[in-house]
Coordinates of C-alpha atoms in Angstrom, one line a residue:
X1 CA -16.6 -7.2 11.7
X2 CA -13.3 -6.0 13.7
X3 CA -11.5 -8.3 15.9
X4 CA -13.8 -8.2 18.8
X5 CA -13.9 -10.4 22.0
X6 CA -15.9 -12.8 20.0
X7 CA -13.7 -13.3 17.2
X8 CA -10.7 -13.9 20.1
X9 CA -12.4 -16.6 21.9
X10 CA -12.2 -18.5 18.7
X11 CA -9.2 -17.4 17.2
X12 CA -7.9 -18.7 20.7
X13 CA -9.5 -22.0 20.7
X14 CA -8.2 -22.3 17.2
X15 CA -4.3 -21.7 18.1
X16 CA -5.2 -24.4 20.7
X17 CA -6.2 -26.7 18.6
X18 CA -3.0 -26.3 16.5
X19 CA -0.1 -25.1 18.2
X20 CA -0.7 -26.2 21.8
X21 CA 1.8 -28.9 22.9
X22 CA 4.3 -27.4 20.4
X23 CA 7.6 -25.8 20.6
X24 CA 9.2 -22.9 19.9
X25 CA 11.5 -22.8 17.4
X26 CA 12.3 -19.2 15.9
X27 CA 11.5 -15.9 17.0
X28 CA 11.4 -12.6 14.6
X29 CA 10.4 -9.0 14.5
X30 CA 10.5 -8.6 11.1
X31 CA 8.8 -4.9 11.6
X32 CA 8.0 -2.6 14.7
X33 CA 5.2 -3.9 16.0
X34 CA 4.5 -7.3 14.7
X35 CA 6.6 -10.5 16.2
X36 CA 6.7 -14.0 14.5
X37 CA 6.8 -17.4 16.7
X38 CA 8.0 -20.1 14.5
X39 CA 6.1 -22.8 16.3
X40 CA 6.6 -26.3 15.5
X41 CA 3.2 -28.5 16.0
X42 CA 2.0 -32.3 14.7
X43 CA 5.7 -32.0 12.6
X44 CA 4.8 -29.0 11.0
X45 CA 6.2 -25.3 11.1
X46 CA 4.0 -22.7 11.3
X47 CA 4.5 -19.1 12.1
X48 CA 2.6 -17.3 14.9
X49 CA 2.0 -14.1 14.0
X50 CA 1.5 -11.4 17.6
X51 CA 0.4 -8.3 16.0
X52 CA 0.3 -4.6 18.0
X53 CA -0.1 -2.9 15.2
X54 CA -2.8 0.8 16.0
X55 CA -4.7 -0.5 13.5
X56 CA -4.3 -4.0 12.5
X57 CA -3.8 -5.7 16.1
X58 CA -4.5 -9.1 15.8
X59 CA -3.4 -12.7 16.9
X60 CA -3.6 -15.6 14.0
X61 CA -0.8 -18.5 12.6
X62 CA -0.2 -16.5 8.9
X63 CA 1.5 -18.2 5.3
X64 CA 2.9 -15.1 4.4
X65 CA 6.6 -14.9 4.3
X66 CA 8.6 -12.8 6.4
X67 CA 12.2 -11.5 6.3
X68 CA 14.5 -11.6 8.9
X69 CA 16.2 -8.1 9.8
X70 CA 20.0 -8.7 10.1
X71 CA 19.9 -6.5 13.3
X72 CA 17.5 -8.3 16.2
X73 CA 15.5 -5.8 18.3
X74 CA 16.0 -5.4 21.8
X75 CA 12.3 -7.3 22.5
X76 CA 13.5 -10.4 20.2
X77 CA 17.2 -10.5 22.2
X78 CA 15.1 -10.4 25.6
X79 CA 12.3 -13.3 24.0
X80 CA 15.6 -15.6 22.5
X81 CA 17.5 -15.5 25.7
X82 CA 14.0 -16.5 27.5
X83 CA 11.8 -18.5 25.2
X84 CA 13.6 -20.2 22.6
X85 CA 12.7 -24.1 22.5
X86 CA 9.6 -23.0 25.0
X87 CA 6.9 -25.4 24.8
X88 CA 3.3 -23.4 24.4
X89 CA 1.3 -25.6 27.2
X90 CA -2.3 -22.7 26.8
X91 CA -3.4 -20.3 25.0
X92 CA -5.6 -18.1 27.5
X93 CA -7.8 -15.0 26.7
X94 CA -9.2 -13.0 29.5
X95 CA -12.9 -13.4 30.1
X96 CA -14.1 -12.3 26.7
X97 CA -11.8 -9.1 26.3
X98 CA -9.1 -8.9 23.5
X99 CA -6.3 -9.9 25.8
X100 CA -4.5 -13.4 24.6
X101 CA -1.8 -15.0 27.1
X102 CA 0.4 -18.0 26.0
X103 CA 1.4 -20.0 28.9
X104 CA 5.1 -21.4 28.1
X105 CA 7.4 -23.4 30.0
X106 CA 11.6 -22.9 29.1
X107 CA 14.8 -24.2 30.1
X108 CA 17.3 -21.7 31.4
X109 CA 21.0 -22.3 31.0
X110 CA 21.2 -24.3 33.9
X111 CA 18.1 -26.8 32.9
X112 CA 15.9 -25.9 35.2
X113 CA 12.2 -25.0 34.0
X114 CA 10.6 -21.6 34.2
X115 CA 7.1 -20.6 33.8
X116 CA 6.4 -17.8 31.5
X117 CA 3.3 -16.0 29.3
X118 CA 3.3 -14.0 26.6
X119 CA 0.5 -11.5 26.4
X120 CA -0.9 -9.8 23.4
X121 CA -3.2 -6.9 24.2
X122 CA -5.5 -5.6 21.2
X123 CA -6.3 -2.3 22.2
X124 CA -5.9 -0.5 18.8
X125 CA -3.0 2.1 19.3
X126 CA -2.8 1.2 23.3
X127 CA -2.0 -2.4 21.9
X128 CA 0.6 -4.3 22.8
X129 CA 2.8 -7.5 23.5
X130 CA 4.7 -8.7 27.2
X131 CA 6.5 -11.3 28.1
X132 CA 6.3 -12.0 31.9
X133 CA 7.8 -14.4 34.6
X134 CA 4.6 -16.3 35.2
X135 CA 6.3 -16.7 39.3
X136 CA 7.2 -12.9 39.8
X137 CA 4.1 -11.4 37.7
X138 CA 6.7 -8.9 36.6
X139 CA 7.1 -7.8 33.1
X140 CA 10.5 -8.9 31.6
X141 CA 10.0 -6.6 28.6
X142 CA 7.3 -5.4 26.0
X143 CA 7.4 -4.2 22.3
X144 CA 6.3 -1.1 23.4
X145 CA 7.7 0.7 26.4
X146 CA 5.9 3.5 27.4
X147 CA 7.5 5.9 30.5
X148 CA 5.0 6.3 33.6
X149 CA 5.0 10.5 32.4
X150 CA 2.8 9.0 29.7
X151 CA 1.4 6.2 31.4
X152 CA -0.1 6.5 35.5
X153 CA -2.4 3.6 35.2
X154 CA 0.2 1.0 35.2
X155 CA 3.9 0.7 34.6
X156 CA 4.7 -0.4 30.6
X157 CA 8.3 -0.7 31.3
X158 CA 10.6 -3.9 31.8
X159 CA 11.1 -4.9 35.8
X160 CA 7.2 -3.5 36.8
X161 CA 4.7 -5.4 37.7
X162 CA 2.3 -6.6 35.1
X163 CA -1.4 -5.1 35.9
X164 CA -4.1 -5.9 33.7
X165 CA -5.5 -3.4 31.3
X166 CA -9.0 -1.3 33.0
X167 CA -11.8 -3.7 33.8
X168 CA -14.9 -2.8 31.5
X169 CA -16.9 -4.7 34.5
X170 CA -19.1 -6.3 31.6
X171 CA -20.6 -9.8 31.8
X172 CA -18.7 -12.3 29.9
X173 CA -21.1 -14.0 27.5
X174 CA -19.6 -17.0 27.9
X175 CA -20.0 -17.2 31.4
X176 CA -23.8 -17.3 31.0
X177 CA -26.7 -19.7 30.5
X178 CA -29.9 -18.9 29.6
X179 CA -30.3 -15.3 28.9
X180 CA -33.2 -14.0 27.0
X181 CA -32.1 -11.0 24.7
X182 CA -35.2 -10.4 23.1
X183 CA -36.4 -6.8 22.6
X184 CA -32.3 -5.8 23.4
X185 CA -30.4 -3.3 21.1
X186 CA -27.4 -3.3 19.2
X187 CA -26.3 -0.9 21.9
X188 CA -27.9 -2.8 24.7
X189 CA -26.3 -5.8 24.2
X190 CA -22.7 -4.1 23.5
X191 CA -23.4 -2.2 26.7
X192 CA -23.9 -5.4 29.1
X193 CA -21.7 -7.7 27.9
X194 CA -18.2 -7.8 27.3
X195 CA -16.1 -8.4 23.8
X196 CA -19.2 -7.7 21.9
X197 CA -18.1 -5.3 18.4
X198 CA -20.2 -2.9 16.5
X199 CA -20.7 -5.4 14.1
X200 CA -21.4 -8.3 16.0
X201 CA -23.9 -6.4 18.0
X202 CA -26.0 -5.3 15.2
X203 CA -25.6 -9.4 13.4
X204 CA -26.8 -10.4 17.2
X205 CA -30.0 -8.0 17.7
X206 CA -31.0 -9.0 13.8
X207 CA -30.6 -13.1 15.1
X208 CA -32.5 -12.5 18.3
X209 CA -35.2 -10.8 16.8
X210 CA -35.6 -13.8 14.0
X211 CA -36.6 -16.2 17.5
X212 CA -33.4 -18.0 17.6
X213 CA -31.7 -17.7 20.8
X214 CA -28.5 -16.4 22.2
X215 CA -27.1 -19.5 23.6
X216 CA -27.4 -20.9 20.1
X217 CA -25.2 -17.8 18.7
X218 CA -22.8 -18.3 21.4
X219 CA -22.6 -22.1 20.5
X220 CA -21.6 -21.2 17.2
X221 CA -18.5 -19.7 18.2
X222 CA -18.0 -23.2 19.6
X223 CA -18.7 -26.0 17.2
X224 CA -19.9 -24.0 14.3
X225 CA -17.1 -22.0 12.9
X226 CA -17.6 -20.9 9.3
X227 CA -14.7 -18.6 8.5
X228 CA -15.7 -16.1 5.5
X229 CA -15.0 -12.7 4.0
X230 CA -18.5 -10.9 3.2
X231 CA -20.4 -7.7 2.9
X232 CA -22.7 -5.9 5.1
X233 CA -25.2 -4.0 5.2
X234 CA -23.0 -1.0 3.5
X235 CA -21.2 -3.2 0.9
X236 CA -18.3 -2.6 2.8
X237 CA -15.4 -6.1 2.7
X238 CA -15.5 -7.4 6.4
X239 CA -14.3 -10.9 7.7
X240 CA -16.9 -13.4 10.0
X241 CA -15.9 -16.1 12.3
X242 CA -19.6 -17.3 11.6
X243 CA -22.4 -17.6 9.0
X244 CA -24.9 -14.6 9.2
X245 CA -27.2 -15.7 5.8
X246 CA -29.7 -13.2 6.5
X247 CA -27.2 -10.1 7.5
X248 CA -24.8 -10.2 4.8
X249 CA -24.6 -12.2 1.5
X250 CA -20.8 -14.2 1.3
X251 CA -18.1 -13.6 -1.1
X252 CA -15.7 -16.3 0.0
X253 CA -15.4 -18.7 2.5
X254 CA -11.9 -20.0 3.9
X255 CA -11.1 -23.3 6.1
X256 CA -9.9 -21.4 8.9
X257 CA -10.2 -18.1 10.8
X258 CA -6.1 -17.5 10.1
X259 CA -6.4 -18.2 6.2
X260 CA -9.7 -15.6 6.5
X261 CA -7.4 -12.6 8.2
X262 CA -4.1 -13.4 5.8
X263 CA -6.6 -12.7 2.9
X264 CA -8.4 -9.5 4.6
X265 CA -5.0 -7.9 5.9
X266 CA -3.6 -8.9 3.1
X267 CA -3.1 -5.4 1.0
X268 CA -3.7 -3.7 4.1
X269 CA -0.6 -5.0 5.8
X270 CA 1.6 -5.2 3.1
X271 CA 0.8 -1.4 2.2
X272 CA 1.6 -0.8 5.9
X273 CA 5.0 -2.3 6.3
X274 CA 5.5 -1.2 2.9
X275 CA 5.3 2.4 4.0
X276 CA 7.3 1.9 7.2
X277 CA 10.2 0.5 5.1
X278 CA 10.3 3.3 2.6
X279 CA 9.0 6.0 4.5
X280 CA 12.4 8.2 4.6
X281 CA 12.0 7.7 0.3
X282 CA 8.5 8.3 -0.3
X283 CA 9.0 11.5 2.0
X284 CA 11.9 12.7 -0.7
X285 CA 10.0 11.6 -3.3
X286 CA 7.3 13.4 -2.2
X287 CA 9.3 16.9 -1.8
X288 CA 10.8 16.4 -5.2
X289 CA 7.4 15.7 -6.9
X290 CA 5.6 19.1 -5.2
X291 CA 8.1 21.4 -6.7
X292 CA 8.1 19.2 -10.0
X293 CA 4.6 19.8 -10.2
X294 CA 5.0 23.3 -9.2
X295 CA 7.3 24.1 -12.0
X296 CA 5.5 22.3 -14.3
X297 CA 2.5 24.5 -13.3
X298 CA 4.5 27.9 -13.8
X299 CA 6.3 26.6 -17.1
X300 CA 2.9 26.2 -18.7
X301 CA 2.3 29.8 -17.4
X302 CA 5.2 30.8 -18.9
X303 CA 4.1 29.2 -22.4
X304 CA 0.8 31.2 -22.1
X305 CA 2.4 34.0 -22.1
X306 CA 4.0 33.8 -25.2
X307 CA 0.4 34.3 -26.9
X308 CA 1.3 37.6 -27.0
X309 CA 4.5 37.4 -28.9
X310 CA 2.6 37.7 -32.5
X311 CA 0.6 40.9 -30.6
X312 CA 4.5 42.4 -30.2
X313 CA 5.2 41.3 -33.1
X314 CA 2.1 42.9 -35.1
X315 CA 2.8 46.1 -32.8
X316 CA 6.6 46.6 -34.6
X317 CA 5.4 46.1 -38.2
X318 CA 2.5 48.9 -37.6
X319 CA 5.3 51.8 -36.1
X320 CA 7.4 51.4 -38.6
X321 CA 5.2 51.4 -41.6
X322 CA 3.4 54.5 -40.2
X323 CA 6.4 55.7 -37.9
X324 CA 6.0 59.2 -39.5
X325 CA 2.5 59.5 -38.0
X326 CA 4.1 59.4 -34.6
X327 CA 4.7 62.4 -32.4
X328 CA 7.7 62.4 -30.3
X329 CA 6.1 62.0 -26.5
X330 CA 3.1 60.2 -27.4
X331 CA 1.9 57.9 -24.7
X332 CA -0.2 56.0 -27.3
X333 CA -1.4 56.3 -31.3
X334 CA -4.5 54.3 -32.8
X335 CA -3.2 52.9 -36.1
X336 CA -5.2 50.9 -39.1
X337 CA -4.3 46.9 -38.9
X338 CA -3.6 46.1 -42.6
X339 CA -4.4 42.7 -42.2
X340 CA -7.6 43.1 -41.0
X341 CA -8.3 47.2 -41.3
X342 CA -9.7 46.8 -37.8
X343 CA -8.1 50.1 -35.7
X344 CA -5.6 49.1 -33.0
X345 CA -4.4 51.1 -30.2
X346 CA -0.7 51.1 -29.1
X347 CA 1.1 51.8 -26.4
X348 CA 3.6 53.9 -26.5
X349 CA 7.0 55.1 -24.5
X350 CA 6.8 58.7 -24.2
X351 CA 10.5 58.8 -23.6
X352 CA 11.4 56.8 -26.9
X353 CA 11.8 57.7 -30.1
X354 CA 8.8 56.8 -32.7
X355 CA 12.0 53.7 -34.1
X356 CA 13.2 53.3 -30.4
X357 CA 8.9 52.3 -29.7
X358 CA 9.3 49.9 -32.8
X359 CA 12.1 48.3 -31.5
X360 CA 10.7 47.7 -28.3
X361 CA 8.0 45.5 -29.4
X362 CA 10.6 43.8 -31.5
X363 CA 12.8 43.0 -29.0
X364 CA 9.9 41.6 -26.5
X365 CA 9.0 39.6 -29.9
X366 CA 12.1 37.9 -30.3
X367 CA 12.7 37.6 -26.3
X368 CA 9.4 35.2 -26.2
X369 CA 10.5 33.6 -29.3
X370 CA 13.6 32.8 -28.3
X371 CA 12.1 31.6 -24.7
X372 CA 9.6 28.9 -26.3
X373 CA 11.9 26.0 -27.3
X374 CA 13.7 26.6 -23.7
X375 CA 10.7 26.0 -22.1
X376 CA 9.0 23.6 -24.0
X377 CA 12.2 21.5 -23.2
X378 CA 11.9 22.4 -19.4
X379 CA 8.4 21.3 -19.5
X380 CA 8.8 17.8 -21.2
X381 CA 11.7 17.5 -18.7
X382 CA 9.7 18.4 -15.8
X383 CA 6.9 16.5 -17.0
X384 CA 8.6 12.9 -17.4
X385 CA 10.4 13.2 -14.3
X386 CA 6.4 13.8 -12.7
X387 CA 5.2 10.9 -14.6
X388 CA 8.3 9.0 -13.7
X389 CA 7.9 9.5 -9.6
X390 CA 4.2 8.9 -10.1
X391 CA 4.7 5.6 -11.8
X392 CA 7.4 5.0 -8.5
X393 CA 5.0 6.0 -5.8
X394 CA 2.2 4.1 -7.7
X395 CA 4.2 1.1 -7.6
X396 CA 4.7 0.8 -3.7
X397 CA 1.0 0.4 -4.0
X398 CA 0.7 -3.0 -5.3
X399 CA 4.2 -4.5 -5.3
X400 CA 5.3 -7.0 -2.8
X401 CA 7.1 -6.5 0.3
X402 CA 10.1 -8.3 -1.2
X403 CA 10.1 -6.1 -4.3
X404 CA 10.8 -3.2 -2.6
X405 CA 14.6 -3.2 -2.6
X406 CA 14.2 -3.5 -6.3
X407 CA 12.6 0.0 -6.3
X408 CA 14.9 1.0 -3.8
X409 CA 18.2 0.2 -6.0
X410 CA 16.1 1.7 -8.9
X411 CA 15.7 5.2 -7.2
X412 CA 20.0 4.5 -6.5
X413 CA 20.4 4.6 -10.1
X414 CA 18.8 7.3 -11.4
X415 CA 20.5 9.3 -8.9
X416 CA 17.1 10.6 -6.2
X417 CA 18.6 8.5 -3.1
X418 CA 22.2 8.1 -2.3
X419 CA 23.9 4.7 -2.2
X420 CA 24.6 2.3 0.6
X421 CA 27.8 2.0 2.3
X422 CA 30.7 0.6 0.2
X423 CA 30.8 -2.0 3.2
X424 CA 27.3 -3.1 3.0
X425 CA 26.9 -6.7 1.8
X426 CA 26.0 -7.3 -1.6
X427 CA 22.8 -8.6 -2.4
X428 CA 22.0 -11.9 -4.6
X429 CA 20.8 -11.0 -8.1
X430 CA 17.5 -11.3 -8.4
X431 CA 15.6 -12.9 -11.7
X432 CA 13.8 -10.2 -13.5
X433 CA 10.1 -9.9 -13.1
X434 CA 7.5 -12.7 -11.7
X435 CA 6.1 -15.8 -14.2
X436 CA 2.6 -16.6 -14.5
X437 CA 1.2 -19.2 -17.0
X438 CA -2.0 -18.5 -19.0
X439 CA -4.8 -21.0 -18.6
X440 CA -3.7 -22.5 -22.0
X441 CA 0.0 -22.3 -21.2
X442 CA 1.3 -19.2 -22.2
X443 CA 4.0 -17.7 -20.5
X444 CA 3.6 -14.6 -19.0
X445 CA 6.2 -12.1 -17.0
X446 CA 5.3 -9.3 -14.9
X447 CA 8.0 -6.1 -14.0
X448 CA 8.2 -5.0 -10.4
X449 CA 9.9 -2.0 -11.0
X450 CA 10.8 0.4 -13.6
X451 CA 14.3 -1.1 -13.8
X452 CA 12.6 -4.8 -14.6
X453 CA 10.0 -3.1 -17.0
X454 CA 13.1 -1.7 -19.0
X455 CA 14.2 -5.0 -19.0
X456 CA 11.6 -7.5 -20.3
X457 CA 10.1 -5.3 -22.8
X458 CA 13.5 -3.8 -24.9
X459 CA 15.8 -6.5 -24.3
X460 CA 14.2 -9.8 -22.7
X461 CA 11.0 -10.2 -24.8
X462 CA 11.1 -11.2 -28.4
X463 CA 9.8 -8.6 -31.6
X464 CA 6.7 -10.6 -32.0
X465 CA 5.9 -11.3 -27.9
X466 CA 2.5 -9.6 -26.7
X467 CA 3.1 -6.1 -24.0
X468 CA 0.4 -5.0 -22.2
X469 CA 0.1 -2.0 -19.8
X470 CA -2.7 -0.1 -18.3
X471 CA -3.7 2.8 -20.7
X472 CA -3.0 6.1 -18.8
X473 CA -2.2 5.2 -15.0
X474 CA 1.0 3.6 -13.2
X475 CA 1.5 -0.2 -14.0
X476 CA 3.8 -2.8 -14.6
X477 CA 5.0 -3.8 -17.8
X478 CA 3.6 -7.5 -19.1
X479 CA 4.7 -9.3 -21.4
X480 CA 3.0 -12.3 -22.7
X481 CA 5.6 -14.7 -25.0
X482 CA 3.7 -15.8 -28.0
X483 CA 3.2 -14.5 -31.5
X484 CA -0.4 -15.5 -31.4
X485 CA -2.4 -15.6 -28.4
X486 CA -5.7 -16.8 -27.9
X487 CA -8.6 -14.3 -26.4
X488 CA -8.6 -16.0 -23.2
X489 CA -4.5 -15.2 -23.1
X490 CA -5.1 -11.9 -24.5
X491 CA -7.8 -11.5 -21.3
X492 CA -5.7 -13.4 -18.3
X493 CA -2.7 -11.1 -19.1
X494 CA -4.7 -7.9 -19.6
X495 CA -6.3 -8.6 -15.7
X496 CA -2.4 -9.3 -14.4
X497 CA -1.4 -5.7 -16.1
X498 CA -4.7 -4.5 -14.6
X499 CA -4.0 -6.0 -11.3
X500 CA -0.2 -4.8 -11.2
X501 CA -1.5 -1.2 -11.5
X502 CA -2.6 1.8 -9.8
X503 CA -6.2 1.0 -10.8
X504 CA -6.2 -2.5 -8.8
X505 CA -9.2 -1.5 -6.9
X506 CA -11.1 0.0 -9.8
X507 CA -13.3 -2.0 -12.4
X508 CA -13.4 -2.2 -15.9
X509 CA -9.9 -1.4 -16.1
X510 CA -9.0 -0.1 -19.6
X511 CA -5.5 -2.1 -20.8
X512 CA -3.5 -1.9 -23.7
X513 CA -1.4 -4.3 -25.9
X514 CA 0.6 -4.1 -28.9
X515 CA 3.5 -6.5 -30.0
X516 CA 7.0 -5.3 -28.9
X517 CA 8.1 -4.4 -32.2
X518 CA 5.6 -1.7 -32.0
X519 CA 7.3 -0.3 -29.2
X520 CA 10.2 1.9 -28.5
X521 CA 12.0 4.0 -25.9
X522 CA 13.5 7.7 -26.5
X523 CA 16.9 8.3 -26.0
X524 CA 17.3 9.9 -22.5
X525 CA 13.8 8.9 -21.0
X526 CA 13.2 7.8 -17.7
X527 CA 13.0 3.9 -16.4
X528 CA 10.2 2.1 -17.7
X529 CA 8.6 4.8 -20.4
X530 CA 7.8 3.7 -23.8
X531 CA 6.1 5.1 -26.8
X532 CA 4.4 2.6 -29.0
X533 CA 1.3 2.5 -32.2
X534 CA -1.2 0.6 -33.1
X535 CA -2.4 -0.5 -30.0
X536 CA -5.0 -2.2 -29.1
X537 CA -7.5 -2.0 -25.7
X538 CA -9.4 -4.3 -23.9
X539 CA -11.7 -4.0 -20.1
X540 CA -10.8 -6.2 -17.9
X541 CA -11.4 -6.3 -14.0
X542 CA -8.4 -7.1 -11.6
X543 CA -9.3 -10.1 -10.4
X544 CA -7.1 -11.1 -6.9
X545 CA -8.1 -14.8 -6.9
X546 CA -7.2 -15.4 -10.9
X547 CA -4.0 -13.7 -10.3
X548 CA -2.8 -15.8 -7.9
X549 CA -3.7 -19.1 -9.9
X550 CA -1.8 -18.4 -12.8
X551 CA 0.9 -17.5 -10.5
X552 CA 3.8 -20.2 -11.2
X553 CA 5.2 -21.3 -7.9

């Protein structure tokens, strides 16, 4: 289901139930539209994650780790000055619409409190976050400012007055006792009352018609929370605040609605501020790889048309053996093939002499002879730089946000971005690559980038340690340190190769492995390519939930 009215009311009664009566204690903006409240709560931290992202809007406490940018936003100096050490006394939503408001009383400089609320609206790319003085109404300022040219509803700009997003002038489920939905659609029911999703609608009208009632569905959302990741109708992954046994069968359930959306938004989000953190390098990247492929595409032209070079060839050898058979202005002469005695025709320079005709054909000969090993360089040139940016690209697919600036520094070195200021500050050294453990104990590292993969397999990993990499498609490198692993090794660190790889979301993912003393790299070729023998390969599906057990922490 999407994040519907439905799924608000108890994502809101949730947040109450952890983070009301705490305080805040850190405020971020770690990317445009998403802000983090460090709230602390029953002596516990936990991060409060506002999202106004178009597509993933959202309100939920999340695990996943953020990093601070050095340079604040306007919106986070405006929240610090305002809201720092606020207590969160409410979280509201408005009737049953996707509208959240945190009610928060702050200190000013002088000690006196002020009333405040921080509202999150979910309205996919209309979505957005305010902070307003609770006494004036007025908006103090918003992640998204939007100028009244664009805007003549209501002002989106710091100092207006906050006005509440269009009524629907739907009934709010919640509100009501009683009602007898029988015989309603899906569409029905989404058309009368408010905060009801496409999803929910159709889970309702199935319930209803089943003789259960819709006071008990609502209750549900009260006492009877069971937070799980399932499939509907059309197998397509969706989260559920409730149980719907006869609607959808369950994949996995989580003990609250926050764990449930860190798991579904996961990939999504991470691809997301991913691509809004490279985006200026993938769109080089991207340049570079159109006109690699391009040339690649007219270089192999090229090397088709050197078929023709024995033709030429052939062509010289029959004018001069029978050059006295040609006449002087002949546009063509049929002469006997003595390789074959099968009659060619020839074409034929009326201007030229019979010799000038043979040397003609010679001289295109030895042009597209001569032209073969250039290009045949050019290709494999052009060809491993293709494979090399592909392997980059695929890797911003399933690396973490923190290993990006390993790819980053990667793409410095081989010279396809320019470097940072000389002024900039120097980063920490990183380890190289990420440790798992196999379920018997075997040690097992992963590369994040090219740069890492370079790394662990020629210079960190031992002769007679395990490498395994998914056969034919972007991956990491994986090396797994023993000189005699068991199957179920062998199997654990074929799903991790699978699992760091282009192919993440496909199934019987082909992987191969081969001890590193089978492997090698050329002289001059690109980060992270190998050549190796006597390989072996084994299916294996990615498998999320095993990755992230043999993870070491």
């Amino acid at each position: 289901m999407s994040f519907d009215g439905m799924f608000t009311h108890a994502m809101v009664n949730e947040l109450n139930q952890n983070l009301r009566g705490g305080r805040i204690s850190k405020i971020q903006q770690p990317f445009a539209n998403e802000l983090i409240l460090t709230v602390r709560s029953n002596r516990k931290n936990r991060q409060l994650l506002l999202s106004a992202h178009p597509s993933y809007a959202r309100v939920q406490i999340t695990q996943q780790p953020f990093a601070n940018p050095a340079k604040p936003s306007t919106f986070v100096m405006s929240l610090r000055k305002y809201i720092t050490s606020a207590i969160v006394e409410d979280f509201r939503q408005l009737n049953n619409d996707r509208v959240v408001s945190i009610d928060l009383s702050a200190k000013n400089e002088l000690g006196d409190i002020h009333s405040y609320t921080l509202v999150t609206e979910i309205m996919a790319r209309h979505s957005n976050i305010f902070l307003i003085n609770k006494e004036t109404g007025k908006i103090i300022d918003l992640i998204k400012r939007v100028s009244p040219e664009n805007n003549s509803f209501r002002g989106l700009l710091p100092g207006d007055d906050y006005k509440l997003p269009p009524a629907q002038n739907k009934i709010n489920p919640f509100s009501t006792t009683g009602d007898d939905l029988t015989g309603m659609s899906a569409a029905d029911i989404r058309q009368k009352y408010e905060g009801i999703g496409l999803d929910t609608s159709a889970e309702l009208e199935q319930y209803i018609a089943q003789g259960n009632s819709f006071d008990d569905f609502l209750k549900s959302y009260q006492e009877n929370l069971h937070p799980n990741a399932a499939n509907n109708n059309k197998h397509k992954l969706g989260f559920f605040p409730i149980s719907f046994s006869n609607t959808t069968t369950e994949v996995n359930a989580y003990p609250s609605l926050s764990e449930l959306l860190d798991n579904y938004y996961l990939d999504k989000a991470r691809l997301d501020r991913i691509e809004q953190q490279t985006k200026s390098v993938t769109h080089r990247l991207g340049i570079i790889l159109k006109k690699d492929k391009s040339k690649v595409k007219k270089l192999n032209q090229q090397l088709s048309a050197t078929d023709v070079m024995a033709k030429y060839n052939l062509y010289g050898e029959l004018l001069t053996t029978y050059m006295s058979q040609i006449k002087h202005g002949s546009s063509s002469i049929t002469l006997t093939n003595y390789y074959n005695n099968e009659e060619v025709t020839i074409k034929l320079n009326p201007e030229y002499s019979p010799s000038l005709n043979a040397q003609s054909y010679y001289k295109k000969y030895r042009k597209l002879q001569n032209s073969i090993p250039h290009i045949k360089e050019q290709l494999e040139i052009t060809t491993n730089e293709v494979n090399y940016l592909e392997s980059v690209l695929a890797s911003l697919e399933y690396v973490d946000i923190e290993d990006v600036d390993g790819i980053v520094d990667e793409l410095i070195d081989s010279g396809y971005i320019k470097k940072k200021r000389k002024n900039a500050p120097k980063k920490r050294k990183k380890k190289i690559g990420e440790d798992f453990k196999s379920t018997n104990g075997v040690e097992i590292t992963v590369g994040k980038n090219n740069l890492e993969n370079d790394q662990l397999t020629m210079k960190l990993a031992q002769k007679n340690h395990y490498w395994f990499h998914v056969k034919d498609i972007p991956g990491s490198h994986v090396i797994l340190k023993t000189s005699d692993p068991d199957e179920q090794s062998i199997t654990e660190a074929a799903t991790i190769a699978a699992y760091y790889s282009k192919a993440r979301d496909s199934s019987k993912v082909p992987v191969d492995y081969v001890q590193i003393k089978h492997i090698r790299k050329p002289n001059g070729a690109k980060p992270g390519f190998v050549i190796f023998e006597g390989q072996k390969t084994i299916l294996v599906d990615p498998d999320r939930k095993l990755v992230a057990d043999l993870k070491e922490d």
